[in-house]
């Protein structure tokens, strides 16, 4: 259930776009459109061929002021301009209100039959004019009746989907129960009052000889019995609570189950009643649509009889004008009929609790928000804006920039510098050479010493060190041992520098990997966020998932074609109203899929669906078309 839904489609205010879809995609409207065009051609020929006589008739009308001629010509002229027959457009004709047609026809409904059989030239033209008017009105009545039935059925199917989705969600049932609880409490109070009044009347009549104290006792007993009976009638589960009252544990358990299940039971009962009522109305409308589909529009008398049968009205057979007028009146009455009990709850019913909380706490909370606006703005800036900016700056832009610097062979990132290591090596070399010169060790080659120090080999120095530790006191006095130890310390420093330099080279070789690892979490978060924002989601309109509605409608079309095929093989297809249901499902699918099918495919989509309305195709061909539609457009509904 969509809590923010503005409500489902209502037949009180019809959408002109949906009416255009209805009139463009059903066999009834297409046949009426063809007949209207043929009648329009006859009207053009009549006005062209009888133009002189028509002018004479106008002059004679002014002289004689005959009522029949005046009424016919005024009505015909008004109808001609209302339908805009010179620039005939079927969509505009189908949107004409019945009240306009009724006001025009009211002038000629009581014409005498003798006017139609007048043998004079004026009488002949009057008869033809009246006949043309009746032709137009017959087709317009059929068109309005078909539009009204189809539109009402689409609304009912829309409402049925709404209540079915509500029925399938426990959370939605709880929300709905809270929404309707004030109305239900009010209705329950009225029921208790009515039942109590009836019970008290019967009790007082039976116990009239008792005292006033007994009347008081009877009153409270009646109240108790009335409330119990009302509860049991609305929710029979309460009787199980009374049965289990013998054991304390079972009684408490029954009370908990009763409190938990009562909202669901009440909502389930109400939704079931609504769905039964909706399905009955849909069945009645589809049977009338099926009768319209079987109507022979080529024969005006047959069409009038069929319309009268559909609307269950009786008119004098010898007065065609009165029959047409009664049909207009009946279609207008049918069109105005609307059952609001099938609608979703009203806006006030759905939002009475939030509105009540808003009225109770809105002013004080608004004042608190205004007084603490600086802290609220600071909190939003610190926790939302600064956090978002910091994330993109420190965890996205900076790691990406560091990775690009690595790709540019940036050498700034290092643990130690080459100059520091080289200076330590040069210092060690000088210290060793000076020590060897001071100790007067012969046969020393500076190039050999340089190469040995670069390789970390101090064999010359170590032999001297090994000899001195044999007499450490003497060597300490002379200072050579201390000097040798200091050289060893310098050697250790150089070895440490060499090790750090090796680590530095290893890190530099892996800098790109570290950069990718540093930026990967941020890129992953941004990618997932972007995918979530741009991913396709089911379209929900008025609390209904549109793709599910389309899938169900397409499945119903295939099922109806299979049933029609079986009925045809059985030879009793005339007893079913599958044709009317099929027409409704096709139009419902066209209307529902407007938000799903891409614009580039809409013409092909409507053409393929309209082929299912083609009476020239047999059932097997239509089943093949359904399979083609599944293969072509099925992915858009999944």
CSV table of C-alpha atoms in Angstrom, one decimal, residues 28-247:
chain,number,residue,atom,x,y,z
A,28,UNK,CA,-16.9,-1.1,-31.0
A,29,UNK,CA,-15.5,2.4,-31.4
A,30,UNK,CA,-13.8,1.6,-34.7
A,31,UNK,CA,-17.0,0.2,-36.1
A,32,UNK,CA,-18.9,3.3,-34.9
A,33,UNK,CA,-16.3,5.5,-36.3
A,34,UNK,CA,-16.7,3.8,-39.7
A,35,UNK,CA,-20.5,4.2,-39.5
A,36,UNK,CA,-20.3,7.9,-38.5
A,37,UNK,CA,-18.0,8.6,-41.5
A,38,UNK,CA,-20.5,6.9,-43.8
A,39,UNK,CA,-23.3,8.9,-42.3
A,40,UNK,CA,-21.3,12.0,-42.7
A,41,UNK,CA,-20.8,11.3,-46.4
A,42,UNK,CA,-24.5,10.8,-46.8
A,43,UNK,CA,-25.1,14.1,-45.0
A,44,UNK,CA,-22.7,15.8,-47.4
A,45,UNK,CA,-24.5,14.3,-50.4
A,46,UNK,CA,-27.9,15.3,-49.0
A,47,UNK,CA,-26.9,18.9,-48.4
A,48,UNK,CA,-25.3,19.1,-51.9
A,49,UNK,CA,-28.1,17.5,-53.8
A,50,UNK,CA,-31.0,19.1,-52.0
A,51,UNK,CA,-29.5,22.5,-51.6
A,52,UNK,CA,-32.1,24.4,-53.6
A,53,UNK,CA,-35.0,22.5,-52.0
A,54,UNK,CA,-33.3,23.2,-48.7
A,55,UNK,CA,-33.2,26.9,-49.4
A,56,UNK,CA,-36.9,26.9,-50.4
A,57,UNK,CA,-37.7,25.0,-47.2
A,58,UNK,CA,-36.0,27.7,-45.2
A,59,UNK,CA,-38.1,30.4,-46.9
A,60,UNK,CA,-41.3,28.4,-46.4
A,61,UNK,CA,-40.3,27.9,-42.8
A,62,UNK,CA,-40.1,31.7,-42.3
A,63,UNK,CA,-43.6,32.1,-44.0
A,64,UNK,CA,-45.5,29.3,-42.3
A,65,UNK,CA,-43.5,28.9,-39.1
A,66,UNK,CA,-44.3,25.2,-38.9
A,67,UNK,CA,-43.1,23.8,-35.6
A,68,UNK,CA,-41.8,20.5,-37.1
A,69,UNK,CA,-39.6,22.3,-39.7
A,70,UNK,CA,-38.3,24.8,-37.1
A,71,UNK,CA,-37.4,22.1,-34.6
A,72,UNK,CA,-35.8,19.8,-37.2
A,73,UNK,CA,-33.7,22.4,-38.8
A,74,UNK,CA,-32.6,23.9,-35.5
A,75,UNK,CA,-31.7,20.5,-34.1
A,76,UNK,CA,-29.9,19.5,-37.3
A,77,UNK,CA,-28.0,22.7,-37.5
A,78,UNK,CA,-27.0,22.5,-33.8
A,79,UNK,CA,-25.9,18.9,-34.2
A,80,UNK,CA,-24.0,19.7,-37.4
A,81,UNK,CA,-21.9,22.4,-35.7
A,82,UNK,CA,-21.6,20.4,-32.5
A,83,UNK,CA,-20.1,17.4,-34.4
A,84,UNK,CA,-18.1,19.7,-36.7
A,85,UNK,CA,-19.1,17.6,-39.7
A,86,UNK,CA,-17.1,19.8,-42.1
A,87,UNK,CA,-13.9,18.9,-40.3
A,88,UNK,CA,-14.9,15.6,-38.7
A,89,UNK,CA,-12.6,14.3,-36.0
A,90,UNK,CA,-13.7,11.2,-34.1
A,91,UNK,CA,-11.7,12.0,-30.9
A,92,UNK,CA,-13.6,15.3,-30.5
A,93,UNK,CA,-16.9,13.7,-31.3
A,94,UNK,CA,-16.3,10.9,-28.7
A,95,UNK,CA,-15.7,13.6,-26.0
A,96,UNK,CA,-19.1,15.3,-26.5
A,97,UNK,CA,-21.2,15.3,-23.3
A,98,UNK,CA,-24.5,13.6,-23.3
A,99,UNK,CA,-26.1,16.6,-21.8
A,100,UNK,CA,-25.4,18.6,-25.0
A,101,UNK,CA,-26.8,15.9,-27.2
A,102,UNK,CA,-29.9,15.6,-24.9
A,103,UNK,CA,-30.6,19.3,-25.1
A,104,UNK,CA,-30.5,19.3,-28.9
A,105,UNK,CA,-32.7,16.2,-29.2
A,106,UNK,CA,-35.3,17.4,-26.7
A,107,UNK,CA,-36.7,19.8,-29.4
A,108,UNK,CA,-37.7,16.9,-31.8
A,109,UNK,CA,-38.5,14.0,-29.4
A,110,UNK,CA,-42.3,14.7,-29.6
A,111,UNK,CA,-42.6,15.1,-33.4
A,112,UNK,CA,-45.7,13.4,-34.9
A,113,UNK,CA,-45.1,10.5,-37.2
A,114,UNK,CA,-47.3,12.1,-39.9
A,115,UNK,CA,-44.6,14.8,-40.3
A,116,UNK,CA,-42.2,12.1,-41.4
A,117,UNK,CA,-44.4,10.7,-44.1
A,118,UNK,CA,-45.5,14.0,-45.6
A,119,UNK,CA,-45.4,13.6,-49.4
A,120,UNK,CA,-44.5,17.2,-50.1
A,121,UNK,CA,-41.0,18.3,-50.9
A,122,UNK,CA,-40.6,19.9,-47.5
A,123,UNK,CA,-42.0,16.8,-45.8
A,124,UNK,CA,-39.5,14.6,-47.7
A,125,UNK,CA,-36.6,16.8,-46.6
A,126,UNK,CA,-37.9,16.8,-43.0
A,127,UNK,CA,-38.1,13.0,-43.1
A,128,UNK,CA,-34.5,12.7,-44.4
A,129,UNK,CA,-33.3,15.2,-41.9
A,130,UNK,CA,-34.9,13.4,-39.0
A,131,UNK,CA,-33.5,10.1,-40.3
A,132,UNK,CA,-30.0,11.5,-40.4
A,133,UNK,CA,-30.3,12.9,-36.9
A,134,UNK,CA,-31.5,9.5,-35.6
A,135,UNK,CA,-28.6,7.8,-37.4
A,136,UNK,CA,-26.1,10.1,-35.7
A,137,UNK,CA,-27.8,9.8,-32.3
A,138,UNK,CA,-27.9,6.0,-32.6
A,139,UNK,CA,-24.2,5.7,-33.2
A,140,UNK,CA,-23.4,8.4,-30.6
A,141,UNK,CA,-25.5,6.6,-28.0
A,142,UNK,CA,-23.7,3.4,-28.7
A,143,UNK,CA,-20.3,5.2,-28.5
A,144,UNK,CA,-21.1,6.8,-25.2
A,145,UNK,CA,-22.5,3.6,-23.8
A,146,UNK,CA,-19.4,1.7,-24.8
A,147,UNK,CA,-17.1,4.5,-23.4
A,148,UNK,CA,-19.0,4.5,-20.2
A,149,UNK,CA,-19.0,0.8,-19.7
A,150,UNK,CA,-15.3,0.4,-20.7
A,151,UNK,CA,-14.2,3.4,-18.5
A,152,UNK,CA,-16.2,2.2,-15.5
A,153,UNK,CA,-14.8,-1.3,-15.9
A,154,UNK,CA,-11.2,0.0,-16.2
A,155,UNK,CA,-11.8,2.0,-12.9
A,156,UNK,CA,-13.2,-1.2,-11.3
A,157,UNK,CA,-10.2,-3.2,-12.4
A,158,UNK,CA,-7.9,-0.5,-11.1
A,159,UNK,CA,-9.8,-0.5,-7.8
A,160,UNK,CA,-9.6,-4.3,-7.7
A,161,UNK,CA,-5.8,-4.2,-8.0
A,162,UNK,CA,-5.6,-1.7,-5.2
A,163,UNK,CA,-7.7,-3.8,-2.8
A,164,UNK,CA,-5.9,-7.0,-3.8
A,165,UNK,CA,-2.5,-5.5,-3.1
A,166,UNK,CA,-3.8,-4.2,0.2
A,167,UNK,CA,-5.1,-7.7,1.0
A,168,UNK,CA,-1.7,-9.3,0.4
A,169,UNK,CA,0.2,-7.0,2.9
A,170,UNK,CA,-0.1,-7.4,6.6
A,171,UNK,CA,1.5,-4.0,7.3
A,172,UNK,CA,-0.9,-2.4,4.8
A,173,UNK,CA,-3.8,-4.0,6.6
A,174,UNK,CA,-2.7,-2.5,9.9
A,175,UNK,CA,-2.3,0.9,8.4
A,176,UNK,CA,-5.7,0.6,6.8
A,177,UNK,CA,-7.2,-0.5,10.1
A,178,UNK,CA,-5.8,2.6,11.8
A,179,UNK,CA,-7.1,4.8,9.0
A,180,UNK,CA,-10.7,3.5,9.1
A,181,UNK,CA,-10.9,3.0,12.9
A,182,UNK,CA,-12.8,6.3,13.6
A,183,UNK,CA,-15.4,5.5,10.9
A,184,UNK,CA,-15.7,1.9,12.1
A,185,UNK,CA,-16.1,3.0,15.7
A,186,UNK,CA,-18.8,5.4,14.7
A,187,UNK,CA,-20.6,2.8,12.7
A,188,UNK,CA,-20.3,0.3,15.5
A,189,UNK,CA,-21.7,2.8,17.9
A,190,UNK,CA,-24.7,3.3,15.7
A,191,UNK,CA,-25.2,-0.4,15.4
A,192,UNK,CA,-25.1,-0.8,19.2
A,193,UNK,CA,-27.6,2.0,19.6
A,194,UNK,CA,-30.0,0.5,17.1
A,195,UNK,CA,-29.8,-3.0,18.5
A,196,UNK,CA,-30.1,-1.7,22.1
A,197,UNK,CA,-33.1,0.4,21.2
A,198,UNK,CA,-34.9,-2.6,19.7
A,199,UNK,CA,-34.0,-4.9,22.5
A,200,UNK,CA,-35.1,-2.5,25.2
A,201,UNK,CA,-38.4,-1.9,23.5
A,202,UNK,CA,-39.1,-5.7,23.4
A,203,UNK,CA,-37.9,-6.2,27.0
A,204,UNK,CA,-40.0,-3.3,28.4
A,205,UNK,CA,-43.1,-4.6,26.5
A,206,UNK,CA,-42.6,-8.0,28.0
A,207,UNK,CA,-41.8,-6.8,31.6
A,208,UNK,CA,-44.2,-3.9,32.0
A,209,UNK,CA,-45.5,-5.0,35.4
A,210,UNK,CA,-42.1,-5.0,37.0
A,211,UNK,CA,-40.5,-2.4,39.3
A,212,UNK,CA,-38.1,0.4,38.2
A,213,UNK,CA,-35.2,-1.5,39.8
A,214,UNK,CA,-35.9,-4.3,37.6
A,215,UNK,CA,-36.0,-2.0,34.6
A,216,UNK,CA,-32.5,-0.8,35.5
A,217,UNK,CA,-31.3,-4.5,35.6
A,218,UNK,CA,-33.0,-5.2,32.3
A,219,UNK,CA,-31.2,-2.1,30.8
A,220,UNK,CA,-27.7,-3.2,31.8
A,221,UNK,CA,-28.4,-6.8,30.7
A,222,UNK,CA,-29.6,-5.6,27.3
A,223,UNK,CA,-26.5,-3.4,26.9
A,224,UNK,CA,-24.3,-6.4,27.8
A,225,UNK,CA,-26.1,-8.8,25.4
A,226,UNK,CA,-26.2,-6.2,22.6
A,227,UNK,CA,-22.4,-5.6,22.8
A,228,UNK,CA,-21.7,-9.3,23.0
A,229,UNK,CA,-23.9,-10.1,20.0
A,230,UNK,CA,-22.4,-7.2,18.0
A,231,UNK,CA,-18.9,-8.4,18.8
A,232,UNK,CA,-19.6,-12.0,17.9
A,233,UNK,CA,-21.3,-11.0,14.7
A,234,UNK,CA,-18.4,-8.8,13.5
A,235,UNK,CA,-15.7,-11.2,14.9
A,236,UNK,CA,-16.7,-14.7,15.8
A,237,UNK,CA,-13.2,-15.3,17.3
A,238,UNK,CA,-14.5,-13.7,20.6
A,239,UNK,CA,-16.6,-16.8,21.2
A,240,UNK,CA,-13.4,-18.9,21.4
A,241,UNK,CA,-12.2,-16.4,24.1
A,242,UNK,CA,-15.3,-17.2,26.2
A,243,UNK,CA,-14.8,-21.0,25.7
A,244,UNK,CA,-11.2,-20.9,26.9
A,245,UNK,CA,-12.0,-18.8,30.0
A,246,UNK,CA,-11.8,-21.9,32.2
A,247,UNK,CA,-8.0,-21.9,32.2
